[in-house]
């Protein structure tokens, strides 16, 4: 049962305003409670009362939808204008944004073409009001609504691209209208969509401001009156994440990561105030790293996102009324993240949070076992389940076969090519875990490698070694943060990778490579092992569970798993708790003094 939301109407002569208009509750079929809500909503927008707007948007609108509009749409703009009176253009635009969003959500096959077109025109009018104004518009909206506007804009663009590539989603009467739209390029074209998002970045100077914040400078020094406006700053910030999503859907992962390079992914970010924004950011950044074969960084993003969803799942389950008209990002992404995380850990195993690890084993344990054994079909199925709905903005099919799946097939093929190039690594790791020492010839026989391909097999072995070194360098926190220390490590790893490439190109013999890599590994260990400075965080544990080196024709394997010092962990946190309690007592005592 939905919870009824009350709102105060006593501050205005709303009844007289409505009587002065041509509105009739009986003729238009709008309940008085809904009419009062719309008048009050409009007044709160005018007064820029953000807390009250949040209540009306986040609670009252779903509540009224559940009680009065479960089987029909909200009144159209003409009826609403008669209710609230003329001269409320901005409110009508915002209301229509909600109206079309509900229309998209309640139609499983998607809305009619005319509604898709009208929704785009409404977005264009909204952004035109914001971007063409000579001065910042006096408008204040809650963070969640600003994010929903950007998120829904990108979602409807994605939905239109999939719609025009699938003839089965439209009737015969819509074909001619679609031809006209595509010829004139006047709705949901890739160029105006990107132009709107990039214009929001430019208007708000969000990139310059975030860069200044990252460099510990005052962001106001690089921002004009638009950049210093709370409305434009937040719209620009959310537009960055909308662009991230758009570039991923188009398959441009490098540009996607470049778009959010100045966004600090930490609990202090604006995105943290909107749960769906946080999930979207982590999912698409992690997916971009996955497609660029940076599996360690992708794992980190996926695990952090899953931990957040896990913590807030109870809160989300208490808001079922919102799900009937809003795009349920969190519920869908929760399942997708586990499949993508399974891929990352199958290719590049590392230690993750125990609660997520146990759920992953329950959901995808058998699938990960097959992937570790080199089953390419399991990788394909996991990727297809976990990836977003890719799109092709230029594909239009007026009749014939559905081609909306073509972008997915292309991205899947690209992903599998990367997986096939390193399929032997999970299998290789499985054999190494069984031994402490193992002749290279024997390992080659286990993997059905003949003498002719023995040298290339050693190359794969060195690939695993180099990838493990890369993982340790990029996922572990450095023990010292001095620039000289980081520079030395970077140079050592670059030299290690260069030697490996020389071996692959046939310019250096494997025996020479073995000696150099052994020496380089020791130098890296020495540099990482230098005395750390004072730290308030726990000691880092190895991210992978196995290490090895090759000495002539013998592989020496070391298990790097260490026992967790559970007792010390609790003792440290008990001490921290006592310190916090002491601070609270002092604050309480100070507050009681006259």
Coordinates of C-alpha atoms in Angstrom, one line a residue:
X1 CA 0.0 0.0 0.0
X2 CA 1.4 3.4 -0.9
X3 CA 2.0 6.1 1.7
X4 CA -0.1 9.2 1.3
X5 CA 1.8 12.4 1.2
X6 CA 0.3 15.6 2.6
X7 CA 1.1 19.1 1.4
X8 CA 0.1 22.5 2.6
X9 CA -2.2 24.6 0.4
X10 CA -3.2 27.2 3.0
X11 CA -0.6 29.8 1.9
X12 CA -2.3 30.7 -1.4
X13 CA -5.8 31.3 -2.6
X14 CA -5.5 28.3 -4.9
X15 CA -9.3 27.8 -5.1
X16 CA -9.9 31.3 -6.4
X17 CA -7.1 30.9 -9.0
X18 CA -8.6 27.8 -10.3
X19 CA -12.1 29.3 -10.4
X20 CA -10.7 32.2 -12.4
X21 CA -9.4 29.7 -15.0
X22 CA -11.4 27.5 -17.4
X23 CA -10.6 24.4 -15.4
X24 CA -13.5 22.0 -14.4
X25 CA -12.6 19.0 -12.3
X26 CA -15.6 17.0 -13.6
X27 CA -15.1 17.9 -17.3
X28 CA -11.3 17.2 -17.3
X29 CA -11.4 14.2 -15.0
X30 CA -8.8 15.5 -12.7
X31 CA -9.4 14.8 -9.0
X32 CA -9.3 17.9 -6.8
X33 CA -6.4 16.5 -4.8
X34 CA -4.3 16.3 -8.0
X35 CA -5.3 19.8 -9.1
X36 CA -4.3 21.1 -5.6
X37 CA -1.0 19.2 -5.9
X38 CA -0.2 20.8 -9.3
X39 CA -0.9 24.3 -8.1
X40 CA 1.2 23.8 -5.0
X41 CA 4.0 22.2 -7.0
X42 CA 4.1 25.2 -9.3
X43 CA 4.3 27.6 -6.4
X44 CA 7.2 25.7 -4.8
X45 CA 9.1 25.8 -8.1
X46 CA 8.5 29.6 -8.2
X47 CA 9.7 29.9 -4.6
X48 CA 12.7 27.6 -5.2
X49 CA 11.8 25.6 -2.1
X50 CA 14.1 22.7 -2.7
X51 CA 13.2 20.5 0.3
X52 CA 9.5 20.8 -0.5
X53 CA 10.1 20.2 -4.2
X54 CA 12.0 17.0 -3.3
X55 CA 9.0 15.8 -1.3
X56 CA 6.6 16.6 -4.1
X57 CA 8.8 15.0 -6.7
X58 CA 10.1 12.0 -4.9
X59 CA 7.1 11.0 -2.7
X60 CA 3.9 12.8 -3.7
X61 CA 4.1 12.2 -7.4
X62 CA 4.6 8.4 -7.1
X63 CA 1.8 8.4 -4.4
X64 CA -0.7 10.2 -6.6
X65 CA 0.3 8.1 -9.6
X66 CA -0.4 4.9 -7.6
X67 CA -3.8 6.1 -6.4
X68 CA -5.2 8.0 -9.4
X69 CA -3.2 7.2 -12.5
X70 CA -2.4 3.5 -12.3
X71 CA -4.4 2.7 -15.5
X72 CA -4.3 6.1 -17.3
X73 CA -1.9 8.9 -17.9
X74 CA -1.6 12.2 -16.0
X75 CA -3.5 15.1 -17.6
X76 CA -1.9 16.7 -20.6
X77 CA -0.2 20.1 -20.7
X78 CA -3.4 22.0 -21.7
X79 CA -5.3 20.8 -18.8
X80 CA -2.4 21.5 -16.4
X81 CA -2.1 25.0 -17.8
X82 CA -5.8 25.6 -17.1
X83 CA -5.3 24.4 -13.5
X84 CA -2.2 26.5 -12.6
X85 CA -2.9 29.4 -14.8
X86 CA -0.9 31.0 -17.7
X87 CA 2.7 32.3 -17.4
X88 CA 4.2 29.1 -16.0
X89 CA 6.2 28.0 -19.1
X90 CA 9.1 26.5 -17.1
X91 CA 6.8 24.5 -14.9
X92 CA 4.9 23.1 -17.9
X93 CA 8.2 22.0 -19.4
X94 CA 9.3 20.2 -16.2
X95 CA 5.8 18.7 -15.9
X96 CA 6.0 17.3 -19.4
X97 CA 9.4 15.8 -18.7
X98 CA 7.7 13.8 -15.9
X99 CA 4.7 13.0 -18.1
X100 CA 6.8 11.5 -20.9
X101 CA 9.1 9.7 -18.5
X102 CA 6.0 7.9 -17.0
X103 CA 4.8 7.2 -20.5
X104 CA 8.1 5.5 -21.3
X105 CA 8.1 3.5 -18.1
X106 CA 4.6 2.0 -18.4
X107 CA 4.8 0.8 -22.0
X108 CA 6.8 -2.4 -22.2
X109 CA 7.2 -2.1 -26.0
X110 CA 7.9 1.6 -25.8
X111 CA 5.8 4.6 -26.6
X112 CA 4.5 5.6 -30.0
X113 CA 6.8 7.5 -32.4
X114 CA 4.8 10.7 -32.0
X115 CA 5.4 10.6 -28.2
X116 CA 9.1 9.9 -28.7
X117 CA 9.3 12.9 -31.0
X118 CA 7.3 15.2 -28.6
X119 CA 9.5 14.1 -25.7
X120 CA 12.6 15.2 -27.6
X121 CA 11.1 18.5 -28.5
X122 CA 10.3 19.1 -24.8
X123 CA 13.9 18.3 -23.8
X124 CA 15.1 20.6 -26.6
X125 CA 12.9 23.3 -25.2
X126 CA 14.1 22.8 -21.7
X127 CA 17.8 22.9 -22.6
X128 CA 17.3 25.8 -24.9
X129 CA 15.8 27.8 -22.0
X130 CA 18.8 26.9 -19.8
X131 CA 21.5 27.4 -22.4
X132 CA 20.3 30.4 -24.4
X133 CA 19.6 32.6 -21.4
X134 CA 21.9 35.6 -20.9
X135 CA 21.8 35.2 -17.2
X136 CA 21.5 32.1 -15.0
X137 CA 17.9 31.0 -14.7
X138 CA 16.5 31.4 -11.2
X139 CA 15.6 27.7 -10.8
X140 CA 16.5 25.3 -8.0
X141 CA 15.8 21.6 -8.2
X142 CA 16.8 18.6 -6.0
X143 CA 19.9 16.7 -7.1
X144 CA 17.9 13.6 -7.8
X145 CA 15.6 15.4 -10.3
X146 CA 18.6 17.1 -12.1
X147 CA 20.2 13.7 -12.4
X148 CA 17.0 12.0 -13.6
X149 CA 16.6 14.7 -16.3
X150 CA 20.1 13.9 -17.7
X151 CA 19.7 10.2 -17.2
X152 CA 16.3 10.0 -18.9
X153 CA 17.5 12.1 -21.8
X154 CA 20.3 9.6 -22.5
X155 CA 18.0 6.7 -21.9
X156 CA 15.4 7.9 -24.4
X157 CA 18.1 8.5 -27.0
X158 CA 19.3 4.9 -26.5
X159 CA 15.7 3.7 -26.7
X160 CA 15.1 5.6 -30.0
X161 CA 18.2 4.2 -31.6
X162 CA 17.1 0.7 -30.7
X163 CA 13.5 1.5 -31.9
X164 CA 14.5 2.6 -35.4
X165 CA 16.7 -0.5 -35.9
X166 CA 13.9 -2.8 -35.0
X167 CA 10.8 -2.8 -37.4
X168 CA 8.9 -5.0 -35.0
X169 CA 8.6 -2.2 -32.5
X170 CA 6.4 0.0 -34.7
X171 CA 3.2 -0.2 -36.8
X172 CA 2.9 0.5 -40.5
X173 CA 1.5 4.0 -39.9
X174 CA 4.7 5.1 -38.1
X175 CA 7.1 4.2 -41.0
X176 CA 6.3 7.3 -43.0
X177 CA 6.8 9.5 -40.0
X178 CA 10.1 7.8 -39.2
X179 CA 11.3 8.4 -42.8
X180 CA 10.4 12.1 -42.4
X181 CA 12.3 12.4 -39.0
X182 CA 15.4 10.7 -40.4
X183 CA 15.5 12.8 -43.5
X184 CA 15.2 16.0 -41.6
X185 CA 17.4 14.8 -38.7
X186 CA 15.3 16.7 -36.3
X187 CA 14.8 14.3 -33.4
X188 CA 17.1 12.0 -31.4
X189 CA 20.0 12.4 -33.8
X190 CA 23.4 11.7 -32.4
X191 CA 24.7 15.3 -33.1
X192 CA 22.1 17.3 -31.3
X193 CA 22.2 14.9 -28.4
X194 CA 26.0 15.2 -28.0
X195 CA 25.7 19.0 -28.7
X196 CA 23.3 19.4 -25.8
X197 CA 25.5 17.4 -23.4
X198 CA 28.7 19.2 -24.4
X199 CA 26.9 22.6 -24.3
X200 CA 26.0 21.9 -20.6
X201 CA 29.7 21.2 -19.9
X202 CA 30.8 24.4 -21.6
X203 CA 28.1 26.5 -20.0
X204 CA 28.9 25.3 -16.5
X205 CA 32.7 25.2 -17.0
X206 CA 32.5 22.0 -15.0
X207 CA 35.7 20.4 -16.4
X208 CA 37.7 23.5 -15.6
X209 CA 36.2 23.6 -12.1
X210 CA 36.8 19.9 -11.3
X211 CA 40.3 20.3 -12.6
X212 CA 40.9 23.2 -10.3
X213 CA 39.5 21.3 -7.4
X214 CA 41.8 18.4 -8.1
X215 CA 44.8 20.8 -8.2
X216 CA 43.7 22.3 -4.9
X217 CA 42.7 25.7 -6.5
X218 CA 39.6 27.8 -6.0
X219 CA 37.1 26.7 -8.7
X220 CA 35.5 30.2 -8.7
X221 CA 38.7 31.5 -10.3
X222 CA 37.9 29.6 -13.5
X223 CA 34.1 30.0 -13.5
X224 CA 31.8 32.8 -14.5
X225 CA 28.3 33.5 -13.2
X226 CA 26.9 30.4 -14.9
X227 CA 29.7 28.2 -13.5
X228 CA 29.1 29.5 -10.0
X229 CA 25.3 28.9 -10.3
X230 CA 24.3 25.8 -8.3
X231 CA 21.9 24.7 -11.0
X232 CA 24.3 24.9 -13.9
X233 CA 27.2 23.4 -11.9
X234 CA 25.2 20.3 -11.0
X235 CA 23.7 19.9 -14.5
X236 CA 27.2 20.1 -16.0
X237 CA 28.4 17.5 -13.4
X238 CA 25.6 15.1 -14.2
X239 CA 26.1 15.7 -17.9
X240 CA 29.6 14.4 -17.6
X241 CA 28.2 11.1 -16.3
X242 CA 25.6 11.1 -19.0
X243 CA 28.4 11.5 -21.6
X244 CA 30.3 8.7 -20.0
X245 CA 27.3 6.4 -20.5
X246 CA 26.7 7.7 -24.1
X247 CA 30.3 7.0 -25.2
X248 CA 30.2 3.5 -23.7
X249 CA 26.9 2.7 -25.5
X250 CA 28.7 3.9 -28.7
X251 CA 31.7 1.7 -27.9
X252 CA 34.2 4.6 -27.4
X253 CA 35.7 3.5 -24.1
X254 CA 38.8 5.7 -24.2
X255 CA 36.7 8.8 -24.7
X256 CA 34.3 7.6 -22.0
X257 CA 37.1 7.4 -19.4
X258 CA 38.6 10.7 -20.6
X259 CA 35.2 12.4 -20.0
X260 CA 35.3 11.7 -16.3
X261 CA 39.0 11.9 -15.7
X262 CA 38.5 14.8 -13.3
X263 CA 35.6 13.3 -11.4
X264 CA 36.9 12.2 -8.0
X265 CA 35.4 8.8 -7.3
X266 CA 35.1 9.1 -3.5
X267 CA 32.4 9.5 -0.9
X268 CA 32.5 13.3 -1.2
X269 CA 31.4 13.5 -4.8
X270 CA 28.0 15.0 -5.8
X271 CA 27.1 11.7 -7.4
X272 CA 27.1 10.2 -3.9
X273 CA 23.9 12.1 -3.1
X274 CA 22.0 10.2 -5.8
X275 CA 22.1 6.4 -5.6
X276 CA 21.3 5.8 -9.2
X277 CA 24.0 8.2 -10.3
X278 CA 26.6 6.5 -8.2
X279 CA 25.7 3.1 -9.6
X280 CA 25.7 4.4 -13.2
X281 CA 29.1 6.0 -12.7
X282 CA 30.8 2.9 -11.2
X283 CA 29.2 0.5 -13.7
X284 CA 30.2 2.4 -16.8
X285 CA 33.7 3.3 -15.6
X286 CA 34.2 -0.3 -14.6
X287 CA 32.9 -1.6 -17.9
X288 CA 35.2 0.8 -19.8
X289 CA 38.2 -0.6 -17.9
X290 CA 37.0 -4.2 -18.6
X291 CA 36.8 -3.5 -22.4
X292 CA 40.2 -1.9 -22.3
X293 CA 41.5 -5.1 -20.6
X294 CA 42.4 -3.3 -17.3
X295 CA 40.7 -6.0 -15.3
X296 CA 42.2 -5.0 -11.9
X297 CA 40.7 -1.5 -12.0
X298 CA 37.4 -2.9 -13.3
X299 CA 37.3 -5.3 -10.4
X300 CA 37.8 -2.5 -8.0
X301 CA 34.9 -0.4 -9.5
X302 CA 32.5 -3.4 -9.6
X303 CA 33.2 -4.4 -6.0
X304 CA 32.8 -0.9 -4.6
X305 CA 29.5 -0.6 -6.4
X306 CA 28.2 -3.9 -5.2
X307 CA 29.2 -3.0 -1.6
X308 CA 27.3 0.3 -1.9
X309 CA 24.2 -1.5 -3.3
X310 CA 24.4 -4.1 -0.6
X311 CA 24.4 -1.4 2.1
X312 CA 21.5 0.5 0.6
X313 CA 19.4 -2.5 -0.5
X314 CA 17.1 -2.3 2.5
X315 CA 16.4 1.4 1.8
X316 CA 15.7 0.7 -1.9
X317 CA 13.3 -2.2 -1.0
X318 CA 11.2 0.3 1.1
X319 CA 10.5 2.4 -2.0
X320 CA 8.4 0.1 -4.3
X321 CA 6.1 2.9 -5.4
X322 CA 8.9 4.6 -7.4
X323 CA 9.6 1.6 -9.5
X324 CA 6.3 1.7 -11.5
X325 CA 7.4 4.8 -13.5
X326 CA 11.2 5.2 -13.0
X327 CA 14.0 3.3 -14.7
X328 CA 15.2 0.8 -12.1
X329 CA 18.9 1.2 -12.5
X330 CA 20.0 -0.3 -9.2
X331 CA 17.9 -3.5 -9.4
X332 CA 19.0 -4.3 -12.9
X333 CA 22.7 -3.4 -12.4
X334 CA 23.0 -5.5 -9.3
X335 CA 22.8 -8.7 -11.3
X336 CA 24.9 -7.3 -14.2
X337 CA 27.8 -6.4 -11.9
X338 CA 28.2 -10.0 -10.7
X339 CA 28.5 -11.4 -14.2
X340 CA 31.1 -8.7 -15.2
X341 CA 33.0 -9.3 -11.9
X342 CA 33.1 -13.0 -12.6
X343 CA 34.8 -12.3 -16.0
X344 CA 37.4 -10.0 -14.4
X345 CA 38.3 -12.5 -11.7
X346 CA 38.4 -15.4 -14.1
X347 CA 40.9 -13.7 -16.2
X348 CA 42.8 -11.9 -13.4
X349 CA 42.1 -13.4 -10.0
X350 CA 42.6 -11.3 -6.9
X351 CA 41.3 -10.9 -3.4
X352 CA 38.1 -9.1 -3.0
X353 CA 35.7 -8.3 -0.1
X354 CA 34.5 -11.6 1.5
X355 CA 30.8 -10.8 1.5
X356 CA 30.9 -10.0 -2.2
X357 CA 33.1 -13.1 -2.8
X358 CA 30.6 -15.4 -1.1
X359 CA 27.7 -14.0 -3.1
X360 CA 29.7 -14.3 -6.3
X361 CA 30.5 -17.9 -5.6
X362 CA 26.8 -18.6 -5.0
X363 CA 25.7 -16.9 -8.1
X364 CA 28.5 -17.6 -10.6
X365 CA 30.7 -20.2 -9.0
X366 CA 30.2 -22.9 -11.6
X367 CA 30.4 -20.4 -14.4
X368 CA 33.7 -19.0 -13.2
X369 CA 35.1 -22.6 -13.0
X370 CA 34.2 -23.1 -16.6
X371 CA 35.7 -19.8 -17.6
X372 CA 38.9 -20.6 -15.7
X373 CA 39.1 -23.8 -17.8
X374 CA 38.9 -21.8 -21.0
X375 CA 35.2 -22.2 -21.9
X376 CA 34.7 -19.3 -24.3
X377 CA 30.9 -19.8 -24.4
X378 CA 30.7 -19.0 -20.7
X379 CA 32.6 -15.8 -21.3
X380 CA 30.2 -14.9 -24.1
X381 CA 27.1 -15.6 -22.0
X382 CA 28.4 -13.7 -19.0
X383 CA 29.3 -10.7 -21.2
X384 CA 25.9 -10.7 -22.9
X385 CA 24.1 -10.7 -19.6
X386 CA 26.3 -8.1 -17.9
X387 CA 26.9 -5.6 -20.7
X388 CA 24.7 -2.5 -21.5
X389 CA 22.4 -2.3 -24.6
X390 CA 24.9 -1.0 -27.2
X391 CA 23.5 1.2 -30.0
X392 CA 24.3 2.3 -33.5
X393 CA 23.0 5.9 -34.0
X394 CA 23.0 5.7 -37.8
X395 CA 21.2 2.3 -38.3
X396 CA 17.7 2.6 -39.6
X397 CA 15.6 -0.4 -40.7
X398 CA 12.2 0.5 -42.2
X399 CA 11.2 -3.1 -42.9
X400 CA 12.8 -6.5 -42.7
X401 CA 15.1 -8.1 -40.0
X402 CA 15.7 -6.6 -36.6
X403 CA 19.2 -5.2 -36.5
X404 CA 19.2 -3.7 -33.0
X405 CA 21.4 -6.5 -31.8
X406 CA 24.2 -5.8 -34.3
X407 CA 26.1 -3.4 -32.0
X408 CA 26.0 -6.0 -29.2
X409 CA 27.4 -8.7 -31.5
X410 CA 30.2 -6.5 -32.6
X411 CA 31.2 -5.5 -29.1
X412 CA 30.9 -9.2 -28.0
X413 CA 33.3 -10.2 -30.8
X414 CA 35.7 -7.5 -29.8
X415 CA 35.6 -8.7 -26.2
X416 CA 36.1 -12.3 -27.0
X417 CA 39.1 -11.5 -29.2
X418 CA 40.8 -10.0 -26.2
X419 CA 39.8 -13.0 -24.0
X420 CA 41.0 -15.6 -26.6
X421 CA 44.4 -13.9 -26.7
X422 CA 44.9 -14.8 -23.0
X423 CA 42.8 -17.9 -22.6
X424 CA 45.8 -19.9 -21.5
X425 CA 46.4 -17.6 -18.5
X426 CA 43.6 -18.9 -16.2
X427 CA 44.6 -22.5 -17.1
X428 CA 48.2 -21.8 -16.5
X429 CA 47.5 -20.3 -13.1
X430 CA 45.5 -23.5 -12.2
X431 CA 48.5 -25.7 -12.8
X432 CA 50.9 -23.5 -11.0
X433 CA 48.8 -23.6 -7.9
X434 CA 49.3 -27.3 -7.6
X435 CA 53.1 -27.3 -7.3
X436 CA 56.0 -25.5 -5.5
X437 CA 58.5 -26.4 -8.3
X438 CA 57.7 -27.5 -11.8
X439 CA 59.9 -28.1 -14.9
X440 CA 58.8 -25.9 -17.8
X441 CA 58.8 -29.0 -20.1
X442 CA 56.4 -30.8 -17.8
X443 CA 54.1 -27.8 -17.6
X444 CA 54.2 -27.6 -21.4
X445 CA 53.2 -31.2 -21.6
X446 CA 50.2 -30.6 -19.2
X447 CA 49.0 -27.9 -21.6
X448 CA 49.5 -30.1 -24.7
X449 CA 52.3 -27.9 -26.1
X450 CA 54.7 -29.6 -28.5
X451 CA 58.4 -28.8 -29.0
X452 CA 57.6 -26.6 -32.0
X453 CA 55.5 -24.2 -29.9
X454 CA 57.6 -24.5 -26.7
X455 CA 59.1 -21.0 -27.2
X456 CA 55.7 -19.3 -27.6
X457 CA 54.5 -21.2 -24.5
X458 CA 57.4 -19.6 -22.5
X459 CA 56.1 -16.3 -23.9
X460 CA 52.7 -16.9 -22.4
X461 CA 54.4 -17.8 -19.1
X462 CA 56.2 -14.5 -19.1
X463 CA 52.9 -12.8 -20.0
X464 CA 51.4 -14.0 -16.8
X465 CA 54.4 -12.9 -14.9
X466 CA 54.3 -9.4 -16.4
X467 CA 50.5 -9.1 -15.9
X468 CA 50.9 -10.0 -12.3
X469 CA 53.6 -7.4 -11.8
X470 CA 51.3 -4.9 -13.4
X471 CA 48.4 -5.8 -11.1
X472 CA 50.6 -5.4 -8.0
X473 CA 51.8 -2.0 -9.1
X474 CA 48.4 -0.6 -10.1
X475 CA 46.0 -2.1 -7.5
X476 CA 48.2 -2.0 -4.3
X477 CA 48.6 1.3 -2.4
X478 CA 52.2 2.4 -2.6
X479 CA 54.1 2.2 0.7
X480 CA 55.8 5.5 -0.1
X481 CA 54.3 8.3 -2.0
X482 CA 57.5 10.2 -3.0
X483 CA 57.7 11.1 -6.7
X484 CA 61.2 9.5 -7.0
X485 CA 59.8 6.2 -5.6
X486 CA 57.0 6.1 -8.1
X487 CA 59.2 7.1 -11.0
X488 CA 61.7 4.3 -10.2
X489 CA 58.9 1.8 -10.1
X490 CA 57.4 3.0 -13.4
X491 CA 60.7 2.9 -15.1
X492 CA 61.3 -0.7 -13.9
X493 CA 57.9 -1.9 -15.2
X494 CA 58.4 -0.2 -18.5
X495 CA 61.8 -1.9 -18.9
X496 CA 60.2 -5.2 -18.0
X497 CA 57.5 -4.8 -20.6
X498 CA 60.0 -3.7 -23.2
X499 CA 62.1 -6.8 -22.7
X500 CA 59.1 -9.0 -23.0
X501 CA 58.1 -7.3 -26.3
X502 CA 61.6 -7.9 -27.6
X503 CA 61.2 -11.6 -26.8
X504 CA 57.9 -11.8 -28.7
X505 CA 59.5 -10.1 -31.7
X506 CA 62.3 -12.7 -31.7
X507 CA 65.1 -10.1 -31.0
X508 CA 66.1 -11.7 -27.6
X509 CA 66.5 -15.3 -26.6
X510 CA 64.3 -16.8 -23.8
X511 CA 67.3 -17.6 -21.6
X512 CA 68.4 -13.9 -21.7
X513 CA 64.9 -12.8 -20.9
X514 CA 64.8 -15.1 -17.9
X515 CA 67.9 -13.5 -16.4
X516 CA 66.8 -10.0 -17.0
X517 CA 63.3 -10.6 -15.6
X518 CA 64.7 -12.3 -12.6
X519 CA 66.9 -9.3 -11.9
X520 CA 64.2 -6.8 -12.6
X521 CA 61.8 -8.6 -10.3
X522 CA 64.3 -8.4 -7.5
X523 CA 64.8 -4.7 -8.0
X524 CA 61.1 -4.1 -8.0
X525 CA 60.7 -6.1 -4.8
X526 CA 63.6 -4.1 -3.2
X527 CA 62.0 -0.8 -4.1
X528 CA 58.5 -1.9 -2.9
X529 CA 60.0 -3.2 0.3
X530 CA 61.7 0.1 1.4
X531 CA 60.7 1.4 4.8
X532 CA 57.2 3.0 4.6
X533 CA 56.3 6.3 6.2
X534 CA 53.8 6.6 9.0
X535 CA 50.4 5.3 7.9
X536 CA 47.0 5.2 9.4
X537 CA 45.7 2.5 7.1
X538 CA 46.0 -1.3 7.5
X539 CA 48.9 -3.0 5.8
X540 CA 48.1 -4.0 2.2
X541 CA 47.8 -7.7 1.4
X542 CA 48.8 -9.2 -1.9
X543 CA 46.1 -8.9 -4.5
X544 CA 46.9 -12.2 -6.2
X545 CA 47.3 -15.5 -4.5
X546 CA 50.4 -16.9 -6.4
X547 CA 53.8 -15.8 -7.5
X548 CA 56.6 -17.5 -9.4
X549 CA 59.9 -17.1 -11.2
X550 CA 61.7 -19.1 -13.8
X551 CA 65.2 -20.3 -13.1
X552 CA 66.6 -21.9 -16.3
X553 CA 64.2 -24.8 -17.0
X554 CA 62.5 -24.9 -13.5
X555 CA 59.5 -22.8 -12.3
X556 CA 59.6 -21.9 -8.6
X557 CA 56.1 -21.2 -7.3
X558 CA 55.3 -19.4 -4.1
X559 CA 51.8 -19.2 -2.5
X560 CA 51.4 -15.6 -1.4
X561 CA 48.2 -16.1 0.7
X562 CA 48.7 -14.8 4.2
X563 CA 46.6 -15.6 7.2
X564 CA 44.4 -12.7 8.1
X565 CA 45.1 -11.2 11.6
X566 CA 41.5 -11.0 12.6
X567 CA 42.3 -10.2 16.3
X568 CA 44.5 -7.3 15.4
X569 CA 41.9 -6.0 13.1
X570 CA 39.3 -5.9 15.9
X571 CA 41.7 -4.4 18.4
X572 CA 42.5 -1.5 16.1
X573 CA 38.9 -0.8 15.5
X574 CA 38.1 -1.1 19.2
X575 CA 40.8 1.5 19.9
X576 CA 39.3 3.8 17.2
X577 CA 35.8 3.4 18.8
X578 CA 37.2 4.4 22.2
X579 CA 38.8 7.5 20.6
X580 CA 35.5 8.5 18.9
X581 CA 33.6 8.0 22.2
X582 CA 36.1 10.2 24.0
X583 CA 35.6 13.0 21.4
X584 CA 31.8 12.7 21.6
X585 CA 31.9 12.9 25.4
X586 CA 34.0 16.0 25.3
X587 CA 31.6 17.6 22.8
X588 CA 28.6 16.7 25.0
X589 CA 30.3 18.1 28.0
X590 CA 31.2 21.3 26.2
X591 CA 27.6 21.7 24.9
X592 CA 26.1 21.5 28.5
X593 CA 28.3 24.3 29.8
X594 CA 26.4 27.6 30.2

